Amino acid sequence: MAAESDIEARMRQIGDRVTTAEGEIRRLDERETNRHAVAQGTIDRHERRIDEHEVWLDGDNQYPGIKSDLSNLKSQMQKLWWMLGAFFAAMATAVVGVLVQNFSGGD
């Protein structure tokens, strides 16, 4: 009789441990599922940002002012190059004039 009660007590302990282990497995599974959901959300957010940047780089109409801004910038850069070219041409002309004057002996 004592042996049977010891066996029953031991079986209850084993059952309690199994129940505890099952609960721990469920808890870990839920935690892992939550981590996966958070990671997937982060991945999705980064993919959306990449898509937004690709749209921006492609010059899609989502950013209509970009093309006109780039066109204006290109036009301004061309004007700057023309102005720099004119400046250096004037400087070269002045230098040549000074050199000609010095070597020709004229005061």
Short mmCIF file of N, CA and C in Angstrom, two decimals:
data_model
loop_
_atom_site.label_atom_id
_atom_site.label_comp_id
_atom_site.label_asym_id
_atom_site.label_seq_id
_atom_site.Cartn_x
_atom_site.Cartn_y
_atom_site.Cartn_z
N MET A 1 0.81 -1.19 0.00
CA MET A 1 0.00 0.00 0.00
C MET A 1 0.86 1.26 0.00
N ALA A 2 1.88 1.25 0.84
CA ALA A 2 2.79 2.39 0.88
C ALA A 2 3.54 2.52 -0.44
N ALA A 3 3.86 1.38 -1.03
CA ALA A 3 4.56 1.40 -2.31
C ALA A 3 3.65 1.97 -3.40
N GLU A 4 2.36 1.64 -3.34
CA GLU A 4 1.42 2.16 -4.34
C GLU A 4 1.25 3.67 -4.19
N SER A 5 1.18 4.17 -2.95
CA SER A 5 1.04 5.61 -2.75
C SER A 5 2.31 6.34 -3.17
N ASP A 6 3.47 5.72 -2.94
CA ASP A 6 4.73 6.31 -3.41
C ASP A 6 4.75 6.39 -4.93
N ILE A 7 4.26 5.34 -5.57
CA ILE A 7 4.21 5.31 -7.03
C ILE A 7 3.25 6.38 -7.54
N GLU A 8 2.08 6.51 -6.89
CA GLU A 8 1.11 7.53 -7.31
C GLU A 8 1.67 8.94 -7.10
N ALA A 9 2.35 9.15 -5.97
CA ALA A 9 2.96 10.46 -5.70
C ALA A 9 4.03 10.76 -6.75
N ARG A 10 4.82 9.74 -7.07
CA ARG A 10 5.87 9.92 -8.08
C ARG A 10 5.25 10.22 -9.45
N MET A 11 4.14 9.57 -9.79
CA MET A 11 3.46 9.80 -11.07
C MET A 11 2.89 11.21 -11.11
N ARG A 12 2.37 11.71 -9.98
CA ARG A 12 1.86 13.08 -9.94
C ARG A 12 3.00 14.08 -10.15
N GLN A 13 4.16 13.80 -9.52
CA GLN A 13 5.32 14.68 -9.72
C GLN A 13 5.73 14.71 -11.19
N ILE A 14 5.76 13.54 -11.80
CA ILE A 14 6.12 13.47 -13.22
C ILE A 14 5.09 14.21 -14.06
N GLY A 15 3.81 14.03 -13.74
CA GLY A 15 2.74 14.73 -14.46
C GLY A 15 2.86 16.24 -14.31
N ASP A 16 3.18 16.69 -13.09
CA ASP A 16 3.36 18.12 -12.86
C ASP A 16 4.55 18.66 -13.67
N ARG A 17 5.62 17.89 -13.71
CA ARG A 17 6.79 18.31 -14.48
C ARG A 17 6.47 18.38 -15.97
N VAL A 18 5.71 17.42 -16.46
CA VAL A 18 5.32 17.41 -17.87
C VAL A 18 4.45 18.63 -18.16
N THR A 19 3.49 18.91 -17.27
CA THR A 19 2.62 20.07 -17.46
C THR A 19 3.45 21.36 -17.45
N THR A 20 4.39 21.45 -16.51
CA THR A 20 5.27 22.62 -16.44
C THR A 20 6.10 22.74 -17.72
N ALA A 21 6.63 21.64 -18.19
CA ALA A 21 7.44 21.65 -19.42
C ALA A 21 6.60 22.05 -20.62
N GLU A 22 5.37 21.54 -20.69
CA GLU A 22 4.48 21.92 -21.80
C GLU A 22 4.18 23.41 -21.76
N GLY A 23 3.93 23.94 -20.56
CA GLY A 23 3.68 25.38 -20.41
C GLY A 23 4.89 26.20 -20.83
N GLU A 24 6.06 25.74 -20.44
CA GLU A 24 7.29 26.44 -20.82
C GLU A 24 7.49 26.41 -22.33
N ILE A 25 7.20 25.28 -22.94
CA ILE A 25 7.31 25.16 -24.41
C ILE A 25 6.35 26.13 -25.08
N ARG A 26 5.10 26.20 -24.60
CA ARG A 26 4.13 27.13 -25.17
C ARG A 26 4.59 28.58 -25.02
N ARG A 27 5.12 28.90 -23.83
CA ARG A 27 5.59 30.26 -23.57
C ARG A 27 6.75 30.62 -24.50
N LEU A 28 7.70 29.70 -24.65
CA LEU A 28 8.83 29.94 -25.54
C LEU A 28 8.37 30.05 -26.99
N ASP A 29 7.40 29.23 -27.37
CA ASP A 29 6.88 29.29 -28.73
C ASP A 29 6.20 30.63 -28.99
N GLU A 30 5.41 31.11 -28.03
CA GLU A 30 4.76 32.41 -28.17
C GLU A 30 5.79 33.54 -28.26
N ARG A 31 6.82 33.44 -27.42
CA ARG A 31 7.87 34.46 -27.45
C ARG A 31 8.60 34.46 -28.79
N GLU A 32 8.88 33.27 -29.30
CA GLU A 32 9.55 33.17 -30.60
C GLU A 32 8.64 33.68 -31.72
N THR A 33 7.35 33.40 -31.62
CA THR A 33 6.39 33.90 -32.61
C THR A 33 6.35 35.42 -32.58
N ASN A 34 6.36 35.99 -31.38
CA ASN A 34 6.37 37.45 -31.24
C ASN A 34 7.65 38.05 -31.82
N ARG A 35 8.77 37.41 -31.54
CA ARG A 35 10.04 37.90 -32.09
C ARG A 35 10.02 37.84 -33.61
N HIS A 36 9.47 36.76 -34.14
CA HIS A 36 9.38 36.63 -35.59
C HIS A 36 8.50 37.73 -36.18
N ALA A 37 7.38 38.01 -35.51
CA ALA A 37 6.47 39.06 -36.00
C ALA A 37 7.16 40.42 -35.97
N VAL A 38 7.90 40.70 -34.91
CA VAL A 38 8.62 41.97 -34.82
C VAL A 38 9.68 42.05 -35.91
N ALA A 39 10.42 40.96 -36.10
CA ALA A 39 11.45 40.95 -37.14
C ALA A 39 10.83 41.11 -38.52
N GLN A 40 9.71 40.45 -38.75
CA GLN A 40 9.05 40.56 -40.06
C GLN A 40 8.55 41.99 -40.27
N GLY A 41 8.04 42.61 -39.21
CA GLY A 41 7.61 44.01 -39.32
C GLY A 41 8.77 44.93 -39.66
N THR A 42 9.93 44.67 -39.05
CA THR A 42 11.12 45.46 -39.34
C THR A 42 11.55 45.26 -40.79
N ILE A 43 11.54 44.03 -41.24
CA ILE A 43 11.90 43.72 -42.62
C ILE A 43 10.94 44.42 -43.58
N ASP A 44 9.65 44.33 -43.30
CA ASP A 44 8.65 44.97 -44.16
C ASP A 44 8.86 46.48 -44.22
N ARG A 45 9.15 47.08 -43.06
CA ARG A 45 9.36 48.53 -43.00
C ARG A 45 10.58 48.92 -43.84
N HIS A 46 11.66 48.15 -43.74
CA HIS A 46 12.86 48.45 -44.53
C HIS A 46 12.61 48.23 -46.02
N GLU A 47 11.84 47.21 -46.36
CA GLU A 47 11.52 46.98 -47.77
C GLU A 47 10.70 48.14 -48.34
N ARG A 48 9.77 48.67 -47.54
CA ARG A 48 8.99 49.82 -47.99
C ARG A 48 9.90 51.03 -48.21
N ARG A 49 10.84 51.24 -47.29
CA ARG A 49 11.76 52.37 -47.44
C ARG A 49 12.64 52.20 -48.67
N ILE A 50 13.07 50.97 -48.93
CA ILE A 50 13.87 50.72 -50.14
C ILE A 50 13.03 51.02 -51.37
N ASP A 51 11.78 50.56 -51.37
CA ASP A 51 10.89 50.83 -52.50
C ASP A 51 10.70 52.33 -52.70
N GLU A 52 10.52 53.07 -51.60
CA GLU A 52 10.36 54.52 -51.70
C GLU A 52 11.60 55.17 -52.29
N HIS A 53 12.77 54.71 -51.88
CA HIS A 53 14.00 55.27 -52.42
C HIS A 53 14.18 54.91 -53.88
N GLU A 54 13.79 53.70 -54.27
CA GLU A 54 13.88 53.31 -55.67
C GLU A 54 12.96 54.18 -56.52
N VAL A 55 11.76 54.46 -56.01
CA VAL A 55 10.84 55.34 -56.73
C VAL A 55 11.47 56.72 -56.88
N TRP A 56 12.08 57.21 -55.80
CA TRP A 56 12.70 58.52 -55.84
C TRP A 56 13.85 58.53 -56.85
N LEU A 57 14.67 57.47 -56.83
CA LEU A 57 15.80 57.41 -57.75
C LEU A 57 15.36 57.27 -59.20
N ASP A 58 14.25 56.58 -59.42
CA ASP A 58 13.74 56.43 -60.78
C ASP A 58 13.13 57.72 -61.30
N GLY A 59 12.89 58.69 -60.43
CA GLY A 59 12.30 59.96 -60.86
C GLY A 59 10.83 59.83 -61.18
N ASP A 60 10.14 58.96 -60.47
CA ASP A 60 8.71 58.76 -60.70
C ASP A 60 7.96 60.05 -60.35
N ASN A 61 6.74 60.16 -60.82
CA ASN A 61 5.95 61.37 -60.61
C ASN A 61 5.50 61.55 -59.17
N GLN A 62 5.86 60.62 -58.30
CA GLN A 62 5.53 60.78 -56.89
C GLN A 62 6.25 62.01 -56.34
N TYR A 63 7.39 62.34 -56.92
CA TYR A 63 8.15 63.52 -56.52
C TYR A 63 8.28 64.43 -57.74
N PRO A 64 7.20 65.14 -58.12
CA PRO A 64 7.23 65.88 -59.38
C PRO A 64 8.23 67.03 -59.40
N GLY A 65 8.55 67.60 -58.26
CA GLY A 65 9.46 68.73 -58.23
C GLY A 65 10.91 68.35 -58.45
N ILE A 66 11.23 67.09 -58.27
CA ILE A 66 12.63 66.66 -58.37
C ILE A 66 13.18 66.89 -59.77
N LYS A 67 12.42 66.50 -60.79
CA LYS A 67 12.92 66.64 -62.15
C LYS A 67 13.15 68.11 -62.50
N SER A 68 12.22 68.98 -62.14
CA SER A 68 12.40 70.40 -62.45
C SER A 68 13.56 70.98 -61.65
N ASP A 69 13.71 70.54 -60.39
CA ASP A 69 14.83 71.01 -59.58
C ASP A 69 16.16 70.58 -60.20
N LEU A 70 16.22 69.32 -60.65
CA LEU A 70 17.45 68.84 -61.28
C LEU A 70 17.71 69.55 -62.59
N SER A 71 16.66 69.84 -63.34
CA SER A 71 16.81 70.57 -64.59
C SER A 71 17.33 71.98 -64.33
N ASN A 72 16.78 72.64 -63.32
CA ASN A 72 17.24 73.98 -62.96
C ASN A 72 18.70 73.95 -62.51
N LEU A 73 19.04 72.94 -61.72
CA LEU A 73 20.42 72.82 -61.25
C LEU A 73 21.37 72.61 -62.43
N LYS A 74 20.97 71.77 -63.36
CA LYS A 74 21.80 71.53 -64.55
C LYS A 74 21.98 72.82 -65.33
N SER A 75 20.92 73.58 -65.51
CA SER A 75 20.98 74.85 -66.23
C SER A 75 21.91 75.83 -65.52
N GLN A 76 21.81 75.90 -64.21
CA GLN A 76 22.67 76.80 -63.44
C GLN A 76 24.13 76.38 -63.53
N MET A 77 24.38 75.07 -63.52
CA MET A 77 25.75 74.58 -63.64
C MET A 77 26.32 74.93 -65.01
N GLN A 78 25.51 74.81 -66.06
CA GLN A 78 25.98 75.17 -67.39
C GLN A 78 26.32 76.67 -67.45
N LYS A 79 25.49 77.50 -66.84
CA LYS A 79 25.77 78.94 -66.81
C LYS A 79 27.07 79.21 -66.05
N LEU A 80 27.27 78.50 -64.95
CA LEU A 80 28.48 78.67 -64.17
C LEU A 80 29.71 78.31 -64.99
N TRP A 81 29.63 77.21 -65.73
CA TRP A 81 30.77 76.81 -66.56
C TRP A 81 31.04 77.86 -67.64
N TRP A 82 29.98 78.40 -68.25
CA TRP A 82 30.17 79.45 -69.26
C TRP A 82 30.82 80.68 -68.63
N MET A 83 30.38 81.05 -67.44
CA MET A 83 30.96 82.22 -66.77
C MET A 83 32.42 81.97 -66.42
N LEU A 84 32.73 80.77 -65.93
CA LEU A 84 34.12 80.45 -65.62
C LEU A 84 34.97 80.44 -66.89
N GLY A 85 34.41 79.89 -67.96
CA GLY A 85 35.13 79.89 -69.23
C GLY A 85 35.40 81.30 -69.72
N ALA A 86 34.40 82.17 -69.62
CA ALA A 86 34.58 83.56 -70.04
C ALA A 86 35.62 84.26 -69.17
N PHE A 87 35.58 84.00 -67.86
CA PHE A 87 36.55 84.60 -66.95
C PHE A 87 37.97 84.18 -67.32
N PHE A 88 38.17 82.86 -67.52
CA PHE A 88 39.51 82.39 -67.85
C PHE A 88 39.96 82.87 -69.23
N ALA A 89 39.02 82.99 -70.16
CA ALA A 89 39.37 83.53 -71.48
C ALA A 89 39.82 84.99 -71.35
N ALA A 90 39.12 85.77 -70.53
CA ALA A 90 39.50 87.17 -70.31
C ALA A 90 40.86 87.25 -69.62
N MET A 91 41.09 86.38 -68.65
CA MET A 91 42.38 86.37 -67.96
C MET A 91 43.50 86.00 -68.92
N ALA A 92 43.25 85.01 -69.76
CA ALA A 92 44.27 84.60 -70.72
C ALA A 92 44.56 85.73 -71.70
N THR A 93 43.52 86.42 -72.14
CA THR A 93 43.70 87.55 -73.06
C THR A 93 44.53 88.64 -72.39
N ALA A 94 44.24 88.92 -71.12
CA ALA A 94 44.99 89.95 -70.40
C ALA A 94 46.45 89.54 -70.23
N VAL A 95 46.68 88.28 -69.90
CA VAL A 95 48.05 87.80 -69.71
C VAL A 95 48.81 87.88 -71.04
N VAL A 96 48.17 87.46 -72.11
CA VAL A 96 48.81 87.54 -73.43
C VAL A 96 49.10 89.00 -73.78
N GLY A 97 48.17 89.89 -73.50
CA GLY A 97 48.37 91.31 -73.77
C GLY A 97 49.56 91.86 -73.00
N VAL A 98 49.67 91.49 -71.72
CA VAL A 98 50.79 91.96 -70.90
C VAL A 98 52.09 91.39 -71.44
N LEU A 99 52.10 90.12 -71.78
CA LEU A 99 53.32 89.51 -72.31
C LEU A 99 53.75 90.15 -73.63
N VAL A 100 52.79 90.39 -74.51
CA VAL A 100 53.10 91.02 -75.79
C VAL A 100 53.67 92.41 -75.56
N GLN A 101 53.07 93.15 -74.64
CA GLN A 101 53.53 94.51 -74.36
C GLN A 101 54.95 94.48 -73.79
N ASN A 102 55.23 93.54 -72.87
CA ASN A 102 56.55 93.46 -72.25
C ASN A 102 57.62 93.05 -73.26
N PHE A 103 57.30 92.10 -74.11
CA PHE A 103 58.30 91.60 -75.04
C PHE A 103 58.47 92.49 -76.26
N SER A 104 57.48 93.32 -76.54
CA SER A 104 57.61 94.21 -77.69
C SER A 104 58.41 95.46 -77.34
N GLY A 105 58.62 95.64 -76.06
CA GLY A 105 59.42 96.77 -75.63
C GLY A 105 58.63 98.05 -75.48
N GLY A 106 57.34 98.01 -75.62
CA GLY A 106 56.54 99.22 -75.47
C GLY A 106 56.21 99.49 -74.03
N ASP A 107 56.15 100.81 -73.71
CA ASP A 107 55.81 101.17 -72.33
C ASP A 107 54.41 101.63 -72.26
#
